Amino acid sequence: MSTEIQFVGSRPPQEGITPPLLSVNDISVFFGPVQVLDGVNLAVWPGERVCILGSNGSGKSTTLKAIAGLVKPKSGTVSLGTERIDTLDPSQVVRRHLSLVPQGRRVFYDQTVEANLLLGAHTRKDKGGIKADIEGVCQRFPRLGERRKQLAGSLSGGEQQMLSIGRSLMARPNFMMLDEPSLGLSPVAIQDLFRGLAQLSAEGMTMLVVEQLASHALNLADRGYVLDQGRVVAMGTVEELRSSGAVMEAYLGKASG
Amino acid sequence: MKTFLQVIAIGLSQGAVYALVALGITLIFRTTRILNFAQGQILMVAVFVSLTLNQNALKSIPLPIAWLIGIGVAVGLGVLIELGVRPTLKHSGSLGWILATVGMATIIQFIAPYFWPADDRLYPSPFPNDRGIPGLGSLFSQRQIFTIVAAFLLMLGVDWLYNKTKLGRAMKAVAIDRDAAALMGISAKATVRWAFILSAALTAIAGFLVAPLTFANIAMGFDLGVKGFVAAVLGGIDSARGAIAGGIMLGIFEAALPQVLDLVSPNLAKYPLPFVFALFILVLVFRPQGIFGTAIREAR
């Protein structure tokens, strides 16, 4: 299979000027005999909001998992700054302030909200800072504050998503990846969620978001990549992607509105 | 009245030991959702290693040091078992761990007779001249009190570990979702290793505490392993307090049983074990999550 990009909008504006924070270089991932990623390239610069779009099974989640270290690419490299991270265990990647909020939220449902947040701070030793950050998360997501002593499994989907994000924040990331954060949430919860993400981004968080709801993702992001069958088939600013009827129709349904 | 108090004394001291073995089982279960069927054999080896070091014709090693070495050997075995089950932990639903742990138990049980004779042996106690507790007559022996107090301190320690420490939270997280735990920076490998190490050490100490009350015998591992498992399931295999309660209940039930059965028929009183298992089966049927446990929800 050849990697042909069918639609290229403008290249990232920082390209060639400043080094990217994250660069994914030509990675291929196999699950047994099945090739899921076929030479994916992408880069994210500090402070950017980048989205990855594409239909089911296009390899969006696998791309994030490969960056986080949960799956190992067969070829290609992933670098954070100047360091290669594709060989690291996921528990080491998070120590480099790169967090993944996994698909399906994956909260530890048999532990309390507070214990989940403490687990998020597993890599840290500064007790005072951890305490302050728990308060911070509870202020950011007041629903979590009200339910601190409740088991995570008893929360609603939207609250669990907040907890999953809050838990990731506890590691003090400067780069957050989110895998389908809106999946299974009510429309109101989705609005809350994207408001929260916009807030985080305004505070300087670099973000890489995988989303099926293209309209929400495009509202949040500056730039985007479109994946199809494990390959990057389009890239550009969100305006360019939106206005490219061919891209929207081929890969994203009629979600441009 | 005296009989009643004696039943309580024996029940508490035996029960405390069952509780410790049960805690060793729950430590591993809590982290991996598997059962280590070689738990009793680890206990037996720790008891006999320390016994051999302490009581031999060449050079007697002081009991505390013999204990430490016994714990060391137990921890070594625990790590060996952990290495054996590690490949099966990555695939949920794999039953390879049953083969690995039962296999290890069988191997140890078959090798043991080459080192140690199969008869009952006296095990040294820190209280060699035990005259009972003043004022309590011969009701509680010093070693019983020692066993009960030491066991309770260890239980408090495990409870603290579960509820107040990073490692305790990490253990639970690894059991529920290894990948999500890894995303938090928790190494599943290291956490599981710690569970096996602490479990083996705890089990070794349970052996040191029970052997002076009974005898040391290379078959003791099977008996205590099974009863520890029963205690863990009785109380709720996922919780420290449940395992403790289960152990104490089993100990008292077992101590009281012959007295009660004796009223029915002296012959029945000779065979208490079937009644222990009957209780076990009743609990499994009517309250499978254990008396104090909460039901474990299947992940998604």
Coordinates of C-alpha atoms in Angstrom, one line a residue:
Chain A
M1 CA 0.0 0.0 0.0
S2 CA 1.3 3.4 -0.8
T3 CA 0.8 6.4 1.4
E4 CA -0.9 9.0 -0.7
I5 CA -2.4 12.0 0.8
Q6 CA -5.5 12.8 -1.2
F7 CA -6.0 16.2 0.2
V8 CA -3.4 18.4 1.7
G9 CA -4.3 21.8 3.1
S10 CA -1.7 24.0 4.4
R11 CA 1.2 22.3 6.2
P12 CA 1.5 23.1 10.0
P13 CA 2.6 26.7 10.2
Q14 CA 5.4 26.0 12.6
E15 CA 6.9 23.3 10.4
G16 CA 10.6 23.9 9.7
I17 CA 10.6 26.9 12.1
T18 CA 10.3 25.4 15.6
P19 CA 10.7 21.7 16.5
P20 CA 7.4 19.9 17.2
L21 CA 6.6 18.7 20.7
L22 CA 5.4 15.3 19.4
S23 CA 6.3 13.7 16.1
V24 CA 5.0 10.5 14.8
N25 CA 7.2 9.3 12.0
D26 CA 6.0 6.7 9.6
I27 CA 4.6 4.2 12.2
S28 CA 3.0 0.9 11.2
V29 CA 1.1 -1.2 13.7
F30 CA -0.1 -4.8 13.3
F31 CA -2.5 -6.7 15.4
G32 CA -1.5 -10.2 14.5
P33 CA -1.6 -10.5 10.7
V34 CA -3.9 -7.4 10.4
Q35 CA -2.2 -4.1 9.6
V36 CA -3.9 -1.3 11.5
L37 CA -1.6 1.6 10.8
D38 CA 0.3 2.0 7.6
G39 CA 3.0 4.6 7.8
V40 CA 1.2 7.3 9.8
N41 CA 3.0 10.7 10.1
L42 CA 1.8 13.5 12.3
A43 CA 3.2 16.2 14.4
V44 CA 1.9 18.4 17.2
W45 CA 3.5 21.7 18.3
P46 CA 3.3 23.1 21.9
G47 CA 0.0 24.7 22.7
E48 CA -1.7 23.3 19.6
R49 CA -5.1 21.6 19.5
V50 CA -5.0 18.9 16.9
C51 CA -7.8 16.5 16.0
I52 CA -7.7 13.1 14.3
L53 CA -10.8 12.3 12.4
G54 CA -11.9 9.2 10.5
S55 CA -14.5 6.5 10.4
N56 CA -14.7 3.4 12.6
G57 CA -11.6 1.2 12.3
S58 CA -9.5 3.8 10.5
G59 CA -6.8 3.6 13.1
K60 CA -7.4 6.7 15.2
S61 CA -7.4 5.0 18.6
T62 CA -4.4 2.9 17.6
T63 CA -2.5 6.0 16.8
L64 CA -3.0 7.4 20.3
K65 CA -2.3 4.0 21.9
A66 CA 1.0 3.8 19.9
I67 CA 2.0 7.3 21.2
A68 CA 1.1 6.4 24.8
G69 CA 3.0 3.1 24.6
L70 CA 0.1 0.8 24.9
V71 CA 0.8 -0.8 21.5
K72 CA 4.2 -1.1 19.9
P73 CA 4.7 0.0 16.3
K74 CA 6.4 -2.6 14.1
S75 CA 8.3 0.2 12.3
G76 CA 8.6 3.9 12.6
T77 CA 9.3 6.1 15.6
V78 CA 7.5 8.3 18.1
S79 CA 9.4 11.2 19.6
L80 CA 8.5 13.6 22.3
G81 CA 10.8 16.6 22.0
T82 CA 14.1 15.0 21.1
E83 CA 13.5 11.7 23.0
R84 CA 12.2 8.6 21.4
I85 CA 9.3 7.2 23.4
D86 CA 8.0 4.4 21.2
T87 CA 10.2 1.9 23.1
L88 CA 8.9 3.0 26.5
D89 CA 6.4 1.3 28.8
P90 CA 3.2 3.3 29.1
S91 CA 3.9 3.8 32.8
Q92 CA 7.1 5.7 31.7
V93 CA 5.4 7.8 29.0
V94 CA 3.1 9.4 31.5
R95 CA 6.2 10.5 33.5
R96 CA 7.1 12.7 30.6
H97 CA 3.9 14.7 31.1
L98 CA 2.1 13.2 28.2
S99 CA -1.3 11.7 29.3
L100 CA -3.9 9.6 27.4
V101 CA -7.5 9.8 28.5
P102 CA -8.5 6.4 27.2
Q103 CA -11.6 5.6 25.2
G104 CA -14.5 4.4 27.4
R105 CA -13.2 6.5 30.3
R106 CA -11.8 3.4 32.1
V107 CA -12.2 4.8 35.6
F108 CA -11.4 2.4 38.4
Y109 CA -15.0 1.8 39.2
D110 CA -14.5 0.0 42.5
Q111 CA -12.6 2.8 44.1
T112 CA -13.8 6.2 45.2
V113 CA -13.5 9.4 43.1
E114 CA -10.8 10.6 45.4
A115 CA -8.8 7.3 45.1
N116 CA -9.1 7.6 41.4
L117 CA -7.6 11.1 41.5
L118 CA -4.8 9.9 43.8
L119 CA -4.1 7.1 41.4
G120 CA -3.7 9.7 38.7
A121 CA -1.0 11.2 40.8
H122 CA 0.8 7.9 41.2
T123 CA 4.0 9.3 39.6
R124 CA 4.2 12.2 42.0
K125 CA 5.6 12.4 45.5
D126 CA 4.7 16.0 46.5
K127 CA 1.9 15.4 49.0
G128 CA 1.0 19.0 49.4
G129 CA 0.9 19.6 45.6
I130 CA -1.3 16.5 45.1
K131 CA -3.7 17.7 47.7
A132 CA -3.9 21.1 46.1
D133 CA -4.4 19.5 42.7
I134 CA -7.3 17.4 43.9
E135 CA -9.0 20.6 45.1
G136 CA -8.2 22.1 41.7
V137 CA -9.9 19.2 39.9
C138 CA -12.9 19.4 42.2
Q139 CA -13.2 23.1 41.4
R140 CA -12.9 22.5 37.7
F141 CA -15.5 19.8 37.9
P142 CA -17.7 20.6 40.8
R143 CA -19.7 17.4 40.3
L144 CA -16.6 15.4 41.2
G145 CA -16.2 17.5 44.3
E146 CA -19.7 16.7 45.4
R147 CA -19.1 13.0 44.8
R148 CA -15.6 12.6 46.2
K149 CA -16.3 9.7 48.5
Q150 CA -18.6 7.9 46.1
L151 CA -17.4 4.9 44.1
A152 CA -16.4 5.9 40.6
G153 CA -18.7 3.1 39.2
S154 CA -21.8 5.0 40.6
L155 CA -21.1 8.1 38.5
S156 CA -23.0 9.0 35.3
G157 CA -21.2 8.7 32.0
G158 CA -20.5 12.4 31.8
E159 CA -19.2 12.4 35.4
Q160 CA -17.0 9.5 34.7
Q161 CA -15.5 11.3 31.7
M162 CA -14.8 14.3 33.9
L163 CA -13.1 11.9 36.4
S164 CA -11.1 10.3 33.7
I165 CA -9.9 13.7 32.5
G166 CA -9.3 14.9 36.1
R167 CA -7.4 11.8 36.9
S168 CA -5.1 12.4 33.9
L169 CA -4.6 16.0 35.0
M170 CA -3.3 14.8 38.4
A171 CA -0.1 13.7 36.6
R172 CA 0.4 17.4 35.6
P173 CA 0.6 16.8 31.9
N174 CA 1.4 19.5 29.5
F175 CA 0.1 17.4 26.6
M176 CA -3.1 15.5 26.8
M177 CA -4.5 13.0 24.3
L178 CA -8.2 12.2 24.4
D179 CA -9.7 9.1 22.7
E180 CA -13.3 9.6 21.8
P181 CA -14.2 11.6 24.9
S182 CA -17.8 12.1 23.7
L183 CA -18.6 8.5 23.2
G184 CA -21.8 7.4 24.9
L185 CA -22.5 10.8 26.5
S186 CA -25.7 12.8 26.5
P187 CA -25.8 15.9 24.3
V188 CA -25.7 18.1 27.5
A189 CA -22.7 16.2 28.8
I190 CA -21.0 16.5 25.5
Q191 CA -21.4 20.3 25.6
D192 CA -20.0 20.4 29.1
L193 CA -17.1 18.2 28.0
F194 CA -16.1 20.4 25.1
R195 CA -16.4 23.5 27.2
G196 CA -14.1 21.9 29.7
L197 CA -11.6 21.0 27.0
A198 CA -11.7 24.5 25.5
Q199 CA -11.0 25.8 29.0
L200 CA -8.0 23.5 29.4
S201 CA -6.6 24.5 26.1
A202 CA -7.0 28.1 27.0
E203 CA -4.8 27.4 30.0
G204 CA -2.1 26.2 27.6
M205 CA -2.6 22.5 27.4
T206 CA -1.5 20.9 24.2
M207 CA -4.1 18.5 22.9
L208 CA -4.5 15.7 20.5
V209 CA -8.1 14.6 20.2
V210 CA -9.6 11.6 18.5
E211 CA -13.3 12.2 17.9
Q212 CA -16.1 10.7 15.8
L213 CA -18.2 13.8 16.3
A214 CA -16.3 15.7 13.6
S215 CA -18.3 19.0 14.2
H216 CA -17.3 19.1 17.9
A217 CA -13.7 18.2 17.2
L218 CA -13.4 20.8 14.4
N219 CA -14.8 23.4 16.7
L220 CA -12.2 22.7 19.3
A221 CA -9.1 22.2 17.1
D222 CA -6.7 24.3 15.1
R223 CA -5.6 21.6 12.7
G224 CA -6.7 18.1 11.9
Y225 CA -5.6 14.9 10.3
V226 CA -8.0 12.5 8.6
L227 CA -7.3 8.8 8.8
D228 CA -8.6 6.1 6.5
Q229 CA -7.7 2.4 6.7
G230 CA -4.6 3.2 8.7
R231 CA -3.3 6.0 6.5
V232 CA -3.3 9.7 6.7
V233 CA -5.5 10.8 3.7
A234 CA -6.0 14.4 4.5
M235 CA -4.6 17.1 6.7
G236 CA -4.9 20.8 7.1
T237 CA -6.5 23.6 9.2
V238 CA -10.0 22.9 10.4
E239 CA -11.3 25.5 7.9
E240 CA -9.7 23.8 5.1
L241 CA -11.0 20.4 6.2
R242 CA -14.5 21.7 6.7
S243 CA -14.6 23.3 3.3
S244 CA -13.2 20.3 1.5
G245 CA -16.5 18.7 0.6
A246 CA -14.8 15.6 -0.7
V247 CA -13.0 14.9 2.6
M248 CA -16.1 15.6 4.7
E249 CA -18.3 13.3 2.5
A250 CA -15.8 10.5 2.0
Y251 CA -14.6 10.1 5.6
L252 CA -16.8 12.0 8.0
G253 CA -20.3 11.6 6.7
K254 CA -22.3 14.8 6.7
A255 CA -21.0 16.0 10.0
S256 CA -19.7 19.4 8.8
G257 CA -22.5 21.4 10.2
Chain B
M1 CA -17.8 -22.3 81.2
K2 CA -14.2 -23.4 81.2
T3 CA -14.8 -25.4 78.1
F4 CA -16.4 -22.4 76.4
L5 CA -13.4 -20.2 77.2
Q6 CA -11.0 -22.8 76.0
V7 CA -12.9 -23.1 72.7
I8 CA -12.6 -19.3 72.3
A9 CA -8.9 -19.4 73.1
I10 CA -8.1 -22.2 70.6
G11 CA -10.5 -20.7 68.1
L12 CA -9.0 -17.3 68.3
S13 CA -5.4 -18.4 68.0
Q14 CA -6.1 -20.9 65.2
G15 CA -8.5 -18.4 63.5
A16 CA -5.8 -15.7 63.6
V17 CA -3.5 -18.0 61.7
Y18 CA -6.2 -18.9 59.2
A19 CA -6.8 -15.2 58.8
L20 CA -3.1 -14.5 58.0
V21 CA -3.0 -17.2 55.4
A22 CA -6.3 -15.9 54.0
L23 CA -4.7 -12.4 53.8
G24 CA -1.8 -13.8 51.8
I25 CA -4.3 -15.2 49.4
T26 CA -6.3 -12.0 49.1
L27 CA -3.2 -9.9 48.5
I28 CA -2.5 -11.8 45.3
F29 CA -6.2 -12.1 44.4
R30 CA -6.7 -8.4 44.9
T31 CA -3.9 -7.6 42.4
T32 CA -4.3 -10.3 39.8
R33 CA -7.7 -12.0 40.2
I34 CA -5.9 -15.3 40.5
L35 CA -5.5 -17.7 43.4
N36 CA -2.2 -19.0 44.4
F37 CA -2.8 -22.7 45.2
A38 CA 0.8 -23.1 46.4
Q39 CA 0.2 -20.8 49.4
G40 CA 0.2 -23.6 51.9
Q41 CA 3.3 -25.1 50.5
I42 CA 5.2 -21.8 50.9
L43 CA 4.2 -21.8 54.5
M44 CA 5.4 -25.3 55.1
V45 CA 8.8 -24.7 53.4
A46 CA 9.3 -21.5 55.5
V47 CA 8.5 -23.5 58.7
F48 CA 10.8 -26.3 57.9
V49 CA 13.7 -24.2 56.6
S50 CA 13.6 -22.2 59.9
L51 CA 13.2 -25.3 62.0
T52 CA 16.2 -27.0 60.3
L53 CA 18.4 -24.0 60.8
N54 CA 17.4 -23.5 64.4
Q55 CA 17.5 -27.2 65.4
N56 CA 20.4 -29.1 63.9
A57 CA 23.4 -30.9 65.4
L58 CA 26.0 -28.7 63.7
K59 CA 25.2 -25.2 64.6
S60 CA 22.0 -23.8 65.9
I61 CA 20.9 -20.5 64.4
P62 CA 18.9 -18.2 66.7
L63 CA 15.2 -18.4 66.1
P64 CA 14.7 -14.8 64.9
I65 CA 17.4 -15.2 62.3
A66 CA 16.1 -18.6 61.3
W67 CA 12.7 -16.8 60.8
L68 CA 14.2 -14.2 58.6
I69 CA 15.9 -16.8 56.4
G70 CA 12.6 -18.7 56.3
I71 CA 10.9 -15.6 55.1
G72 CA 13.6 -15.1 52.5
V73 CA 13.1 -18.6 51.1
A74 CA 9.3 -18.1 51.1
V75 CA 9.7 -14.8 49.2
G76 CA 12.0 -16.6 46.7
L77 CA 9.3 -19.2 46.1
G78 CA 6.6 -16.5 45.8
V79 CA 8.6 -14.7 43.1
L80 CA 9.2 -18.0 41.3
I81 CA 5.5 -18.6 41.2
E82 CA 4.9 -15.0 40.1
L83 CA 7.3 -15.6 37.2
G84 CA 5.4 -18.8 36.4
V85 CA 2.0 -17.1 36.2
R86 CA 3.1 -13.9 34.6
P87 CA 2.6 -15.0 31.0
T88 CA -1.0 -16.0 31.8
L89 CA -1.9 -12.7 33.4
K90 CA -1.7 -10.8 30.2
H91 CA -4.7 -12.7 28.7
S92 CA -7.7 -12.3 30.8
G93 CA -9.7 -15.6 30.9
S94 CA -6.6 -17.7 30.6
L95 CA -6.6 -20.5 33.2
G96 CA -2.9 -21.2 32.9
W97 CA -2.4 -19.9 36.4
I98 CA -4.2 -22.9 37.8
L99 CA -1.6 -25.2 36.2
A100 CA 1.2 -23.0 37.3
T101 CA 0.3 -22.7 40.9
V102 CA -1.1 -26.2 41.4
G103 CA 2.0 -27.5 39.6
M104 CA 4.3 -25.6 41.9
A105 CA 2.4 -26.9 45.0
T106 CA 2.7 -30.4 43.7
I107 CA 6.4 -30.1 43.0
I108 CA 7.2 -28.6 46.5
Q109 CA 5.1 -31.3 48.1
F110 CA 6.9 -34.1 46.3
I111 CA 10.4 -32.7 46.9
A112 CA 9.8 -31.9 50.6
P113 CA 10.2 -35.6 51.8
Y114 CA 13.7 -35.7 50.4
F115 CA 14.7 -33.0 52.9
W116 CA 12.5 -33.6 55.9
P117 CA 10.9 -36.7 57.4
A118 CA 7.2 -37.0 57.3
D119 CA 6.6 -37.1 61.0
D120 CA 5.3 -34.5 63.5
R121 CA 8.0 -32.3 64.8
L122 CA 8.0 -29.8 67.7
Y123 CA 8.5 -26.2 66.6
P124 CA 10.3 -23.8 68.9
S125 CA 8.4 -20.9 70.4
P126 CA 9.8 -17.6 71.6
F127 CA 8.2 -18.8 74.9
P128 CA 9.9 -22.1 75.6
N129 CA 8.8 -22.3 79.3
D130 CA 5.2 -21.5 78.7
R131 CA 3.3 -21.3 82.1
G132 CA 0.2 -19.6 80.8
I133 CA -0.9 -16.1 81.6
P134 CA -1.0 -15.3 85.3
G135 CA -4.6 -14.9 86.5
L136 CA -6.0 -16.7 83.6
G137 CA -4.9 -20.1 84.9
S138 CA -4.1 -22.4 82.1
L139 CA -6.7 -20.9 79.8
F140 CA -4.6 -19.0 77.4
S141 CA -1.0 -20.0 76.9
Q142 CA 1.6 -17.4 76.3
R143 CA 2.2 -18.7 72.8
Q144 CA -1.5 -18.4 72.0
I145 CA -1.5 -14.8 73.1
F146 CA 1.7 -14.2 71.2
T147 CA 0.1 -15.7 68.0
I148 CA -3.1 -13.7 68.4
V149 CA -1.4 -10.4 69.1
A150 CA 1.2 -10.8 66.3
A151 CA -1.4 -11.9 63.8
F152 CA -3.6 -8.9 64.7
L153 CA -0.8 -6.5 64.3
L154 CA 0.0 -7.9 60.8
M155 CA -3.7 -7.7 59.9
L156 CA -3.8 -4.0 60.9
G157 CA -0.7 -3.6 58.7
V158 CA -2.4 -5.2 55.7
D159 CA -5.6 -3.2 56.2
W160 CA -3.5 0.0 56.3
L161 CA -1.7 -1.1 53.2
Y162 CA -5.0 -1.6 51.4
N163 CA -6.7 1.5 52.4
K164 CA -4.1 4.2 53.0
T165 CA -1.1 3.5 50.7
K166 CA -0.2 4.1 47.1
L167 CA 0.7 0.4 46.6
G168 CA -2.7 -0.7 48.0
R169 CA -4.6 1.5 45.6
A170 CA -2.3 0.5 42.7
M171 CA -2.9 -3.2 43.4
K172 CA -6.7 -2.7 43.1
A173 CA -6.2 -0.6 40.0
V174 CA -4.0 -3.2 38.3
A175 CA -6.6 -5.9 38.9
I176 CA -9.4 -3.9 37.4
D177 CA -7.6 -2.5 34.4
R178 CA -3.9 -3.0 33.7
D179 CA -3.8 -0.7 30.7
A180 CA -5.6 2.2 32.5
A181 CA -3.3 1.6 35.5
A182 CA -0.3 1.8 33.2
L183 CA -1.6 5.1 31.8
M184 CA -1.4 6.4 35.4
G185 CA 2.2 5.4 35.6
I186 CA 1.6 2.2 37.5
S187 CA 3.8 -0.6 36.5
A188 CA 1.7 -3.8 36.6
K189 CA 4.8 -5.9 36.7
A190 CA 6.2 -4.3 39.8
T191 CA 2.8 -4.2 41.6
V192 CA 2.2 -7.8 41.0
R193 CA 5.7 -8.7 42.1
W194 CA 5.1 -6.8 45.4
A195 CA 1.8 -8.6 46.0
F196 CA 3.6 -12.0 45.7
I197 CA 6.5 -10.9 47.9
L198 CA 4.3 -9.5 50.7
S199 CA 1.9 -12.5 50.4
A200 CA 4.8 -15.0 50.8
A201 CA 6.3 -13.1 53.7
L202 CA 2.9 -13.0 55.5
T203 CA 2.3 -16.7 54.9
A204 CA 5.7 -17.6 56.2
I205 CA 5.0 -15.6 59.4
A206 CA 1.6 -17.4 59.7
G207 CA 3.6 -20.6 59.7
F208 CA 6.0 -19.5 62.4
L209 CA 3.0 -18.5 64.6
V210 CA 0.9 -21.7 64.1
A211 CA 3.7 -24.3 64.3
P212 CA 4.4 -23.9 68.0
L213 CA 0.7 -24.3 68.8
T214 CA 0.4 -27.5 66.7
F215 CA 3.2 -29.5 65.3
A216 CA 5.3 -29.0 62.2
N217 CA 4.6 -31.6 59.6
I218 CA 5.3 -31.5 55.9
A219 CA 1.6 -32.1 55.3
M220 CA 0.6 -28.9 57.2
G221 CA 0.8 -26.8 54.1
F222 CA -2.1 -28.5 52.5
D223 CA -4.4 -28.3 55.5
L224 CA -3.6 -24.6 56.2
G225 CA -3.7 -23.7 52.5
V226 CA -7.2 -25.1 52.2
K227 CA -8.4 -23.5 55.4
G228 CA -6.9 -20.2 54.5
F229 CA -8.8 -20.4 51.2
V230 CA -12.0 -21.3 53.0
A231 CA -11.5 -18.3 55.4
A232 CA -10.8 -15.9 52.5
V233 CA -13.9 -17.0 50.7
L234 CA -16.1 -17.0 53.8
G235 CA -15.2 -13.4 54.6
G236 CA -15.1 -12.0 51.0
I237 CA -11.9 -12.6 49.1
D238 CA -11.4 -9.1 48.0
S239 CA -11.2 -7.4 51.4
A240 CA -8.7 -7.5 54.3
R241 CA -11.3 -7.2 57.0
G242 CA -13.4 -9.9 55.4
A243 CA -10.5 -12.3 55.4
I244 CA -9.8 -11.6 59.0
A245 CA -13.4 -12.1 60.0
G246 CA -13.5 -15.3 57.9
G247 CA -10.4 -16.7 59.6
I248 CA -11.6 -16.0 63.1
M249 CA -15.1 -17.4 62.3
L250 CA -13.5 -20.5 60.8
G251 CA -11.2 -20.9 63.8
I252 CA -14.0 -20.7 66.4
F253 CA -16.4 -22.8 64.3
E254 CA -13.7 -25.5 64.1
A255 CA -12.9 -25.3 67.8
A256 CA -16.5 -25.5 68.9
L257 CA -17.6 -28.1 66.4
P258 CA -16.2 -31.2 68.3
Q259 CA -17.9 -30.0 71.5
V260 CA -21.2 -29.7 69.8
L261 CA -20.9 -32.9 67.8
D262 CA -19.9 -34.7 70.9
L263 CA -23.4 -34.0 72.3
V264 CA -24.8 -35.8 69.3
S265 CA -22.5 -38.7 68.9
P266 CA -18.8 -39.1 70.1
N267 CA -18.1 -40.8 66.8
L268 CA -19.1 -37.7 64.7
A269 CA -16.7 -35.5 66.8
K270 CA -13.7 -37.3 65.3
Y271 CA -14.5 -36.0 61.9
P272 CA -15.0 -32.2 62.0
L273 CA -13.5 -31.4 58.5
P274 CA -16.6 -32.4 56.5
F275 CA -18.6 -29.9 58.6
V276 CA -16.1 -27.1 57.8
F277 CA -16.6 -27.8 54.1
A278 CA -20.3 -28.0 54.5
L279 CA -20.3 -24.5 56.0
F280 CA -18.1 -23.4 53.1
I281 CA -20.5 -24.8 50.5
L282 CA -23.4 -23.1 52.3
V283 CA -21.7 -19.7 52.1
L284 CA -20.8 -20.3 48.4
V285 CA -24.5 -21.1 47.6
F286 CA -26.1 -18.4 49.6
R287 CA -23.6 -15.6 49.7
P288 CA -20.9 -16.2 47.0
Q289 CA -19.3 -12.8 47.5
G290 CA -18.5 -13.8 51.1
I291 CA -20.1 -12.7 54.2
F292 CA -18.5 -9.2 54.2
G293 CA -17.4 -9.0 50.6
T294 CA -19.0 -7.0 47.9
A295 CA -19.8 -8.6 44.6
I296 CA -17.1 -8.1 42.0
R297 CA -18.6 -6.5 38.9
E298 CA -17.4 -7.9 35.6
A299 CA -15.4 -5.2 33.8
R300 CA -17.6 -3.7 31.2

